Tab-separated table of N, CA and C in Angstrom:
chain	number	residue	atom	x	y	z
A	61	ARG	N	94.591	21.002	-4.060
A	61	ARG	CA	95.453	22.153	-3.918
A	61	ARG	C	95.299	23.050	-5.148
A	62	MET	N	95.329	24.340	-4.900
A	62	MET	CA	95.314	25.293	-6.005
A	62	MET	C	96.392	26.327	-5.737
A	63	VAL	N	97.192	26.601	-6.758
A	63	VAL	CA	98.236	27.624	-6.660
A	63	VAL	C	98.077	28.550	-7.855
A	64	VAL	N	97.918	29.817	-7.579
A	64	VAL	CA	97.838	30.806	-8.654
A	64	VAL	C	99.168	31.548	-8.731
A	65	ILE	N	99.430	32.090	-9.898
A	65	ILE	CA	100.665	32.844	-10.100
A	65	ILE	C	100.286	34.274	-10.423
A	66	THR	N	100.896	35.189	-9.719
A	66	THR	CA	100.669	36.605	-9.959
A	66	THR	C	102.009	37.275	-10.200
A	67	ASN	N	101.965	38.487	-10.614
A	67	ASN	CA	103.194	39.256	-10.815
A	67	ASN	C	103.360	40.228	-9.669
A	68	PRO	N	104.597	40.635	-9.412
A	68	PRO	CA	104.761	41.666	-8.393
A	68	PRO	C	104.156	42.967	-8.893
A	69	GLY	N	103.888	43.855	-7.987
A	69	GLY	CA	103.409	45.154	-8.423
A	69	GLY	C	102.432	45.800	-7.488
A	70	CYS	N	101.493	45.071	-6.995
A	70	CYS	CA	100.523	45.689	-6.122
A	70	CYS	C	99.867	44.637	-5.258
A	71	ASN	N	100.399	44.446	-4.094
A	71	ASN	CA	99.763	43.563	-3.134
A	71	ASN	C	99.890	44.200	-1.765
A	72	THR	N	99.412	43.535	-0.756
A	72	THR	CA	99.382	44.152	0.573
A	72	THR	C	100.767	44.377	1.149
A	73	GLN	N	101.777	43.768	0.539
A	73	GLN	CA	103.132	43.929	1.056
A	73	GLN	C	103.896	45.051	0.370
A	74	GLN	N	103.296	45.694	-0.611
A	74	GLN	CA	104.009	46.703	-1.378
A	74	GLN	C	103.317	48.052	-1.341
A	75	ILE	N	104.095	49.072	-1.570
A	75	ILE	CA	103.567	50.424	-1.696
A	75	ILE	C	102.837	50.509	-3.032
A	76	PRO	N	101.606	51.036	-3.060
A	76	PRO	CA	100.920	51.188	-4.341
A	76	PRO	C	101.724	52.082	-5.289
A	77	ARG	N	101.726	51.701	-6.551
A	77	ARG	CA	102.466	52.470	-7.545
A	77	ARG	C	101.512	53.368	-8.311
A	78	VAL	N	101.809	54.637	-8.345
A	78	VAL	CA	101.016	55.600	-9.091
A	78	VAL	C	101.155	55.266	-10.582
A	79	ASN	N	100.100	55.481	-11.340
A	79	ASN	CA	100.036	55.186	-12.771
A	79	ASN	C	100.084	53.686	-13.056
A	80	TYR	N	99.719	52.871	-12.093
A	80	TYR	CA	99.656	51.416	-12.238
A	80	TYR	C	98.258	50.963	-11.852
A	81	ASP	N	97.288	51.827	-12.160
A	81	ASP	CA	95.931	51.646	-11.665
A	81	ASP	C	95.293	50.322	-12.060
A	82	MET	N	95.174	50.057	-13.343
A	82	MET	CA	94.444	48.872	-13.791
A	82	MET	C	95.138	47.567	-13.383
A	83	PRO	N	96.422	47.372	-13.692
A	83	PRO	CA	97.038	46.114	-13.255
A	83	PRO	C	97.063	46.001	-11.739
A	84	GLY	N	97.281	47.111	-11.059
A	84	GLY	CA	97.321	47.083	-9.601
A	84	GLY	C	96.000	46.658	-8.997
A	85	GLN	N	94.901	47.170	-9.547
A	85	GLN	CA	93.580	46.777	-9.054
A	85	GLN	C	93.318	45.301	-9.313
A	86	ALA	N	93.699	44.840	-10.484
A	86	ALA	CA	93.476	43.431	-10.821
A	86	ALA	C	94.279	42.515	-9.894
A	87	LYS	N	95.511	42.888	-9.623
A	87	LYS	CA	96.357	42.054	-8.766
A	87	LYS	C	95.877	42.085	-7.321
A	88	ALA	N	95.455	43.241	-6.868
A	88	ALA	CA	94.916	43.332	-5.506
A	88	ALA	C	93.625	42.529	-5.389
A	89	THR	N	92.811	42.548	-6.427
A	89	THR	CA	91.585	41.755	-6.431
A	89	THR	C	91.904	40.273	-6.405
A	90	MET	N	92.903	39.865	-7.178
A	90	MET	CA	93.273	38.453	-7.179
A	90	MET	C	93.761	38.018	-5.801
A	91	GLU	N	94.531	38.870	-5.154
A	91	GLU	CA	94.998	38.540	-3.806
A	91	GLU	C	93.807	38.377	-2.861
A	92	TRP	N	92.846	39.264	-2.971
A	92	TRP	CA	91.644	39.176	-2.140
A	92	TRP	C	90.884	37.879	-2.445
A	93	LEU	N	90.750	37.530	-3.726
A	93	LEU	CA	90.042	36.308	-4.100
A	93	LEU	C	90.736	35.063	-3.556
A	94	VAL	N	92.052	35.047	-3.583
A	94	VAL	CA	92.789	33.904	-3.039
A	94	VAL	C	92.465	33.748	-1.558
A	95	ARG	N	92.502	34.847	-0.823
A	95	ARG	CA	92.214	34.767	0.614
A	95	ARG	C	90.757	34.382	0.869
A	96	MET	N	89.846	34.946	0.094
A	96	MET	CA	88.431	34.671	0.289
A	96	MET	C	88.115	33.201	-0.011
A	97	TYR	N	88.606	32.683	-1.125
A	97	TYR	CA	88.341	31.282	-1.452
A	97	TYR	C	89.109	30.337	-0.549
A	98	ALA	N	90.243	30.756	-0.031
A	98	ALA	CA	90.954	29.933	0.947
A	98	ALA	C	90.068	29.726	2.175
A	99	LEU	N	89.375	30.777	2.585
A	99	LEU	CA	88.441	30.647	3.717
A	99	LEU	C	87.234	29.788	3.357
A	100	ARG	N	86.663	30.047	2.194
A	100	ARG	CA	85.452	29.323	1.790
A	100	ARG	C	85.692	27.821	1.614
A	101	LEU	N	86.842	27.460	1.102
A	101	LEU	CA	87.092	26.069	0.747
A	101	LEU	C	87.897	25.305	1.790
A	102	ALA	N	88.293	25.972	2.849
A	102	ALA	CA	89.110	25.323	3.880
A	102	ALA	C	88.412	24.112	4.492
A	103	GLU	N	87.127	24.212	4.763
A	103	GLU	CA	86.384	23.091	5.368
A	103	GLU	C	86.420	21.845	4.490
A	104	ARG	N	86.563	22.027	3.201
A	104	ARG	CA	86.593	20.899	2.267
A	104	ARG	C	88.019	20.379	2.058
A	105	GLY	N	88.982	20.962	2.774
A	105	GLY	CA	90.372	20.519	2.658
A	105	GLY	C	91.083	21.032	1.423
A	106	ILE	N	90.501	22.037	0.782
A	106	ILE	CA	91.114	22.610	-0.420
A	106	ILE	C	91.926	23.828	-0.009
A	107	THR	N	93.175	23.849	-0.404
A	107	THR	CA	94.032	24.994	-0.102
A	107	THR	C	94.227	25.824	-1.359
A	108	ILE	N	94.294	27.131	-1.159
A	108	ILE	CA	94.528	28.050	-2.269
A	108	ILE	C	95.627	29.017	-1.835
A	109	ASN	N	96.678	29.076	-2.629
A	109	ASN	CA	97.810	29.947	-2.349
A	109	ASN	C	98.257	30.608	-3.640
A	110	ALA	N	99.121	31.577	-3.511
A	110	ALA	CA	99.638	32.270	-4.688
A	110	ALA	C	101.148	32.409	-4.590
A	111	VAL	N	101.769	32.385	-5.743
A	111	VAL	CA	103.202	32.612	-5.869
A	111	VAL	C	103.373	33.881	-6.693
A	112	SER	N	104.213	34.772	-6.207
A	112	SER	CA	104.483	36.025	-6.905
A	112	SER	C	105.961	36.058	-7.296
A	113	PRO	N	106.266	35.653	-8.534
A	113	PRO	CA	107.662	35.642	-8.961
A	113	PRO	C	108.197	37.056	-9.149
A	114	GLY	N	109.465	37.190	-8.925
A	114	GLY	CA	110.142	38.453	-9.233
A	114	GLY	C	110.598	38.428	-10.678
A	115	TYR	N	111.632	39.177	-10.965
A	115	TYR	CA	112.173	39.206	-12.319
A	115	TYR	C	112.749	37.833	-12.627
A	116	THR	N	112.138	37.151	-13.583
A	116	THR	CA	112.514	35.781	-13.908
A	116	THR	C	113.219	35.760	-15.255
A	117	ASP	N	114.381	35.144	-15.291
A	117	ASP	CA	115.223	35.126	-16.488
A	117	ASP	C	114.666	34.137	-17.507
A	118	THR	N	113.896	34.667	-18.438
A	118	THR	CA	113.330	33.868	-19.528
A	118	THR	C	113.713	34.508	-20.857
A	119	LYS	N	113.451	33.795	-21.930
A	119	LYS	CA	113.786	34.312	-23.271
A	119	LYS	C	112.986	35.569	-23.617
A	120	GLU	N	111.861	35.794	-22.947
A	120	GLU	CA	111.072	37.003	-23.212
A	120	GLU	C	111.885	38.267	-22.965
A	121	TRP	N	112.818	38.217	-22.023
A	121	TRP	CA	113.645	39.388	-21.731
A	121	TRP	C	114.658	39.663	-22.840
A	122	ASP	N	114.898	38.677	-23.724
A	122	ASP	CA	115.869	38.874	-24.807
A	122	ASP	C	115.459	40.015	-25.735
A	123	LYS	N	114.153	40.209	-25.904
A	123	LYS	CA	113.681	41.325	-26.733
A	123	LYS	C	114.151	42.655	-26.147
A	124	ALA	N	113.987	42.798	-24.840
A	124	ALA	CA	114.430	44.031	-24.179
A	124	ALA	C	115.951	44.146	-24.226
A	125	ARG	N	116.647	43.025	-24.063
A	125	ARG	CA	118.116	43.046	-24.102
A	125	ARG	C	118.612	43.506	-25.467
A	126	LEU	N	118.017	42.953	-26.520
A	126	LEU	CA	118.419	43.362	-27.872
A	126	LEU	C	118.140	44.840	-28.111
A	127	GLY	N	116.984	45.282	-27.664
A	127	GLY	CA	116.642	46.695	-27.844
A	127	GLY	C	117.562	47.619	-27.068
A	128	MET	N	117.809	47.275	-25.806
A	128	MET	CA	118.663	48.131	-24.979
A	128	MET	C	120.110	48.125	-25.476
A	129	GLY	N	120.542	46.982	-26.027
A	129	GLY	CA	121.917	46.881	-26.518
A	129	GLY	C	122.043	47.249	-27.979
A	130	ARG	N	120.935	47.732	-28.558
A	130	ARG	CA	120.905	48.108	-29.978
A	130	ARG	C	121.477	46.997	-30.852
A	131	GLY	N	120.955	45.792	-30.601
A	131	GLY	CA	121.356	44.628	-31.391
A	131	GLY	C	122.450	43.796	-30.744
A	132	ASP	N	123.128	44.322	-29.758
A	132	ASP	CA	124.197	43.595	-29.064
A	132	ASP	C	123.611	42.977	-27.789
A	133	MET	N	123.404	41.656	-27.827
A	133	MET	CA	122.743	40.967	-26.722
A	133	MET	C	123.504	41.125	-25.404
A	134	GLU	N	124.813	40.999	-25.415
A	134	GLU	CA	125.585	41.083	-24.169
A	134	GLU	C	125.577	42.501	-23.591
A	135	ALA	N	125.670	43.512	-24.449
A	135	ALA	CA	125.592	44.900	-23.967
A	135	ALA	C	124.206	45.157	-23.388
A	136	GLY	N	123.178	44.648	-24.077
A	136	GLY	CA	121.811	44.794	-23.582
A	136	GLY	C	121.598	44.062	-22.277
A	137	ARG	N	122.208	42.880	-22.145
A	137	ARG	CA	122.093	42.115	-20.898
A	137	ARG	C	122.657	42.927	-19.738
A	138	LYS	N	123.810	43.533	-19.964
A	138	LYS	CA	124.449	44.321	-18.907
A	138	LYS	C	123.575	45.518	-18.515
A	139	LEU	N	123.045	46.217	-19.514
A	139	LEU	CA	122.189	47.376	-19.231
A	139	LEU	C	120.894	46.973	-18.535
A	140	LEU	N	120.268	45.896	-19.016
A	140	LEU	CA	119.014	45.453	-18.416
A	140	LEU	C	119.244	44.958	-16.990
A	141	ASP	N	120.327	44.198	-16.794
A	141	ASP	CA	120.647	43.718	-15.448
A	141	ASP	C	120.834	44.892	-14.495
A	142	GLU	N	121.558	45.891	-14.956
A	142	GLU	CA	121.812	47.072	-14.116
A	142	GLU	C	120.508	47.771	-13.739
A	143	LYS	N	119.621	47.910	-14.719
A	143	LYS	CA	118.352	48.606	-14.478
A	143	LYS	C	117.413	47.790	-13.587
A	144	MET	N	117.201	46.532	-13.932
A	144	MET	CA	116.195	45.729	-13.241
A	144	MET	C	116.683	45.230	-11.885
A	145	LEU	N	117.890	44.745	-11.840
A	145	LEU	CA	118.365	44.112	-10.615
A	145	LEU	C	118.736	45.111	-9.534
A	146	SER	N	118.875	46.365	-9.881
A	146	SER	CA	119.154	47.386	-8.861
A	146	SER	C	117.964	47.557	-7.924
A	147	ARG	N	116.802	47.087	-8.344
A	147	ARG	CA	115.583	47.201	-7.527
A	147	ARG	C	115.424	46.052	-6.548
A	148	SER	N	116.173	45.001	-6.741
A	148	SER	CA	116.002	43.784	-5.950
A	148	SER	C	117.142	43.626	-4.953
A	149	PRO	N	116.842	43.412	-3.666
A	149	PRO	CA	117.901	43.267	-2.673
A	149	PRO	C	118.908	42.160	-2.977
A	150	MET	N	118.477	41.046	-3.573
A	150	MET	CA	119.410	39.957	-3.867
A	150	MET	C	120.167	40.177	-5.164
A	151	ARG	N	119.747	41.140	-5.953
A	151	ARG	CA	120.443	41.538	-7.180
A	151	ARG	C	120.699	40.384	-8.152
A	152	ARG	N	119.677	39.533	-8.308
A	152	ARG	CA	119.810	38.463	-9.303
A	152	ARG	C	118.438	38.091	-9.840
A	153	TRP	N	118.442	37.494	-11.023
A	153	TRP	CA	117.236	37.026	-11.653
A	153	TRP	C	116.780	35.739	-10.984
A	154	ALA	N	115.473	35.558	-10.894
A	154	ALA	CA	114.934	34.261	-10.493
A	154	ALA	C	115.059	33.330	-11.688
A	155	GLN	N	115.250	32.065	-11.414
A	155	GLN	CA	115.274	31.066	-12.471
A	155	GLN	C	113.902	30.387	-12.505
A	156	PRO	N	113.418	30.024	-13.685
A	156	PRO	CA	112.096	29.389	-13.775
A	156	PRO	C	111.944	28.183	-12.850
A	157	ASP	N	113.016	27.407	-12.666
A	157	ASP	CA	112.880	26.231	-11.804
A	157	ASP	C	112.681	26.617	-10.338
A	158	GLU	N	113.135	27.792	-9.930
A	158	GLU	CA	112.892	28.251	-8.555
A	158	GLU	C	111.403	28.532	-8.339
A	159	ILE	N	110.777	29.093	-9.353
A	159	ILE	CA	109.336	29.361	-9.285
A	159	ILE	C	108.590	28.025	-9.270
A	160	ALA	N	108.983	27.114	-10.162
A	160	ALA	CA	108.332	25.803	-10.253
A	160	ALA	C	108.472	25.022	-8.946
A	161	GLN	N	109.629	25.089	-8.304
A	161	GLN	CA	109.831	24.364	-7.045
A	161	GLN	C	108.917	24.900	-5.947
A	162	THR	N	108.701	26.205	-5.933
A	162	THR	CA	107.802	26.799	-4.936
A	162	THR	C	106.371	26.342	-5.175
A	163	ILE	N	105.964	26.309	-6.440
A	163	ILE	CA	104.615	25.846	-6.777
A	163	ILE	C	104.460	24.376	-6.389
A	164	ALA	N	105.462	23.569	-6.706
A	164	ALA	CA	105.411	22.142	-6.352
A	164	ALA	C	105.315	21.960	-4.842
A	165	TYR	N	106.037	22.763	-4.101
A	165	TYR	CA	105.982	22.689	-2.638
A	165	TYR	C	104.561	22.981	-2.142
A	166	LEU	N	103.950	24.052	-2.650
A	166	LEU	CA	102.601	24.411	-2.201
A	166	LEU	C	101.549	23.391	-2.636
A	167	ALA	N	101.837	22.636	-3.689
A	167	ALA	CA	100.897	21.629	-4.173
A	167	ALA	C	101.101	20.270	-3.495
A	168	ALA	N	102.143	20.132	-2.724
A	168	ALA	CA	102.469	18.844	-2.095
A	168	ALA	C	101.527	18.529	-0.937
A	169	ASP	N	101.393	17.228	-0.644
A	169	ASP	CA	100.523	16.775	0.442
A	169	ASP	C	100.942	17.322	1.799
A	170	GLN	N	102.250	17.471	2.018
A	170	GLN	CA	102.712	17.905	3.337
A	170	GLN	C	102.421	19.380	3.638
A	171	THR	N	101.888	20.116	2.694
A	171	THR	CA	101.594	21.532	2.944
A	171	THR	C	100.095	21.776	3.085
A	172	GLY	N	99.376	20.808	3.583
A	172	GLY	CA	97.932	20.897	3.700
A	172	GLY	C	97.404	21.956	4.650
A	173	LEU	N	98.248	22.532	5.477
A	173	LEU	CA	97.788	23.600	6.375
A	173	LEU	C	98.164	24.993	5.889
A	174	ILE	N	98.830	25.076	4.756
A	174	ILE	CA	99.163	26.389	4.200
A	174	ILE	C	98.049	26.761	3.236
A	175	THR	N	97.318	27.823	3.558
A	175	THR	CA	96.253	28.294	2.677
A	175	THR	C	96.079	29.800	2.834
A	176	GLY	N	95.743	30.449	1.744
A	176	GLY	CA	95.560	31.899	1.757
A	176	GLY	C	96.860	32.666	1.773
A	177	ALA	N	97.962	32.000	1.433
A	177	ALA	CA	99.276	32.646	1.500
A	177	ALA	C	99.727	33.143	0.131
A	178	PHE	N	100.446	34.246	0.163
A	178	PHE	CA	101.122	34.755	-1.024
A	178	PHE	C	102.609	34.623	-0.771
A	179	ILE	N	103.269	33.839	-1.593
A	179	ILE	CA	104.692	33.589	-1.411
A	179	ILE	C	105.455	34.360	-2.482
A	180	PRO	N	106.178	35.405	-2.080
A	180	PRO	CA	107.001	36.105	-3.064
A	180	PRO	C	108.291	35.317	-3.301
A	181	VAL	N	108.587	35.049	-4.553
A	181	VAL	CA	109.828	34.379	-4.939
A	181	VAL	C	110.556	35.398	-5.805
A	182	ASP	N	111.087	36.406	-5.123
A	182	ASP	CA	111.552	37.587	-5.854
A	182	ASP	C	112.858	38.185	-5.340
A	183	GLY	N	113.580	37.459	-4.514
A	183	GLY	CA	114.857	37.983	-4.029
A	183	GLY	C	114.708	39.214	-3.143
A	184	GLY	N	113.549	39.377	-2.531
A	184	GLY	CA	113.316	40.522	-1.648
A	184	GLY	C	112.746	41.740	-2.350
A	185	LEU	N	112.404	41.612	-3.629
A	185	LEU	CA	111.847	42.737	-4.380
A	185	LEU	C	110.631	43.335	-3.680
A	186	HIS	N	109.789	42.485	-3.091
A	186	HIS	CA	108.580	42.978	-2.420
A	186	HIS	C	108.907	43.775	-1.162
A	187	LEU	N	110.126	43.663	-0.667
A	187	LEU	CA	110.532	44.398	0.533
A	187	LEU	C	111.166	45.743	0.213
A	188	ALA	N	111.622	45.875	-1.011
A	188	ALA	CA	112.403	47.049	-1.391
A	188	ALA	C	111.544	48.311	-1.371
A	189	GLN	N	112.040	49.321	-0.717
A	189	GLN	CA	111.396	50.636	-0.733
A	189	GLN	C	111.999	51.420	-1.882
A	190	ARG	N	111.160	51.820	-2.786
A	190	ARG	CA	111.669	52.543	-3.951
A	190	ARG	C	111.723	54.037	-3.667
A	191	VAL	N	112.889	54.578	-3.787
A	191	VAL	CA	113.051	56.017	-3.649
A	191	VAL	C	112.763	56.626	-5.010
A	192	GLY	N	111.979	57.686	-5.025
A	192	GLY	CA	111.675	58.357	-6.283
A	192	GLY	C	110.628	57.629	-7.110
A	193	TYR	N	109.717	56.905	-6.470
A	193	TYR	CA	108.660	56.241	-7.215
A	193	TYR	C	107.801	57.282	-7.912
A	194	ALA	N	107.080	56.856	-8.927
A	194	ALA	CA	106.289	57.777	-9.745
A	194	ALA	C	105.294	58.555	-8.891
A	195	ARG	N	105.195	59.824	-9.170
A	195	ARG	CA	104.259	60.685	-8.452
A	195	ARG	C	103.242	61.234	-9.433
A	196	PRO	N	102.083	61.659	-8.942
A	196	PRO	CA	101.095	62.229	-9.865
A	196	PRO	C	101.649	63.470	-10.548
A	197	SER	N	101.213	63.669	-11.777
A	197	SER	CA	101.632	64.849	-12.516
A	197	SER	C	101.113	66.099	-11.829
A	198	ARG	N	101.843	67.186	-12.007
A	198	ARG	CA	101.359	68.454	-11.463
A	198	ARG	C	100.085	68.847	-12.178
A	199	GLY	N	99.213	69.467	-11.464
A	199	GLY	CA	97.951	69.893	-12.041
A	199	GLY	C	96.852	68.845	-11.897
A	200	VAL	N	97.218	67.617	-11.515
A	200	VAL	CA	96.211	66.583	-11.297
A	200	VAL	C	95.637	66.785	-9.908
A	201	ARG	N	94.351	66.945	-9.833
A	201	ARG	CA	93.696	67.159	-8.546
A	201	ARG	C	92.711	66.043	-8.287
A	202	PRO	N	92.591	65.630	-7.055
A	202	PRO	CA	91.600	64.590	-6.760
A	202	PRO	C	90.197	65.109	-7.008
A	203	ARG	N	89.302	64.210	-7.426
A	203	ARG	CA	87.911	64.602	-7.664
A	203	ARG	C	87.233	65.015	-6.378
A	204	GLN	N	87.637	64.435	-5.300
A	204	GLN	CA	86.963	64.677	-4.032
A	204	GLN	C	88.018	64.846	-2.950
A	205	THR	N	87.845	65.836	-2.135
A	205	THR	CA	88.734	66.017	-0.999
A	205	THR	C	87.978	65.621	0.251
A	206	ILE	N	88.525	64.674	0.975
A	206	ILE	CA	87.868	64.218	2.198
A	206	ILE	C	88.507	64.942	3.369
A	207	PRO	N	87.707	65.688	4.122
A	207	PRO	CA	88.257	66.409	5.269
A	207	PRO	C	88.871	65.449	6.282
A	208	PRO	N	89.974	65.842	6.920
A	208	PRO	CA	90.635	64.984	7.905
A	208	PRO	C	89.691	64.489	8.994
A	209	ARG	N	88.710	65.314	9.392
A	209	ARG	CA	87.790	64.879	10.456
A	209	ARG	C	87.008	63.651	10.028
A	210	CYS	N	86.719	63.510	8.721
A	210	CYS	CA	85.984	62.348	8.226
A	210	CYS	C	86.847	61.098	8.256
A	211	LEU	N	88.130	61.247	7.991
A	211	LEU	CA	89.034	60.103	7.997
A	211	LEU	C	89.229	59.556	9.409
A	212	GLN	N	89.088	60.424	10.402
A	212	GLN	CA	89.330	60.027	11.784
A	212	GLN	C	88.043	59.678	12.533
A	213	ALA	N	86.892	59.992	11.948
A	213	ALA	CA	85.620	59.798	12.644
A	213	ALA	C	85.262	58.321	12.742
A	214	ALA	N	84.740	57.928	13.872
A	214	ALA	CA	84.302	56.552	14.076
A	214	ALA	C	82.958	56.304	13.399
A	215	GLU	N	82.153	57.341	13.254
A	215	GLU	CA	80.849	57.232	12.619
A	215	GLU	C	80.828	58.155	11.406
A	216	PRO	N	79.905	57.906	10.460
A	216	PRO	CA	79.834	58.778	9.286
A	216	PRO	C	79.628	60.238	9.690
A	217	CYS	N	80.357	61.120	9.052
A	217	CYS	CA	80.201	62.534	9.357
A	217	CYS	C	79.251	63.156	8.332
A	218	SER	N	78.955	64.429	8.505
A	218	SER	CA	78.010	65.104	7.618
A	218	SER	C	78.516	65.087	6.177
A	219	HIS	N	79.832	65.082	5.990
A	219	HIS	CA	80.427	65.027	4.656
A	219	HIS	C	79.950	63.761	3.925
A	220	GLU	N	79.963	62.603	4.621
A	220	GLU	CA	79.552	61.350	4.008
A	220	GLU	C	78.041	61.278	3.859
A	221	GLU	N	77.305	61.793	4.821
A	221	GLU	CA	75.842	61.757	4.745
A	221	GLU	C	75.318	62.565	3.563
A	222	GLN	N	76.010	63.628	3.230
A	222	GLN	CA	75.575	64.473	2.121
A	222	GLN	C	76.099	63.976	0.786
A	223	GLY	N	76.876	62.876	0.798
A	223	GLY	CA	77.391	62.325	-0.445
A	223	GLY	C	78.506	63.134	-1.057
A	224	ARG	N	79.187	63.923	-0.224
A	224	ARG	CA	80.302	64.723	-0.733
A	224	ARG	C	81.617	64.119	-0.303
């Protein structure tokens, strides 16, 4: 059994986030690799799955809490909770043991038919539609404009044949 851990942010279940190019590409690639190797190794009885934790309450967040609370940990906790948990439908932090239990489940013998799966352990964060997500800055223009006829064509159009 193999279980990889990824972060939320850019997978097939989420809307791509503008200005999240590099991490988003890496995470999407990892998701693709999990599915591809799940197919390749299935005949050998090897399963590959991924767990995508949501906001997990660890000591690493204490740095942000102290900063947001200007040295007051409890004030920072309240501000950080308000900011971060407003994005999650369950409105609570994941606990590290919840993530560990999911990994243990996927690594157990009784889950031998689960492969190529991404399990979000995020309180519904992956389902949340963000209103007002980041948009491209004004004045940013795409390098290439693809005519609508090319997007709808079943075969390559002259636009693609000419490399434009």
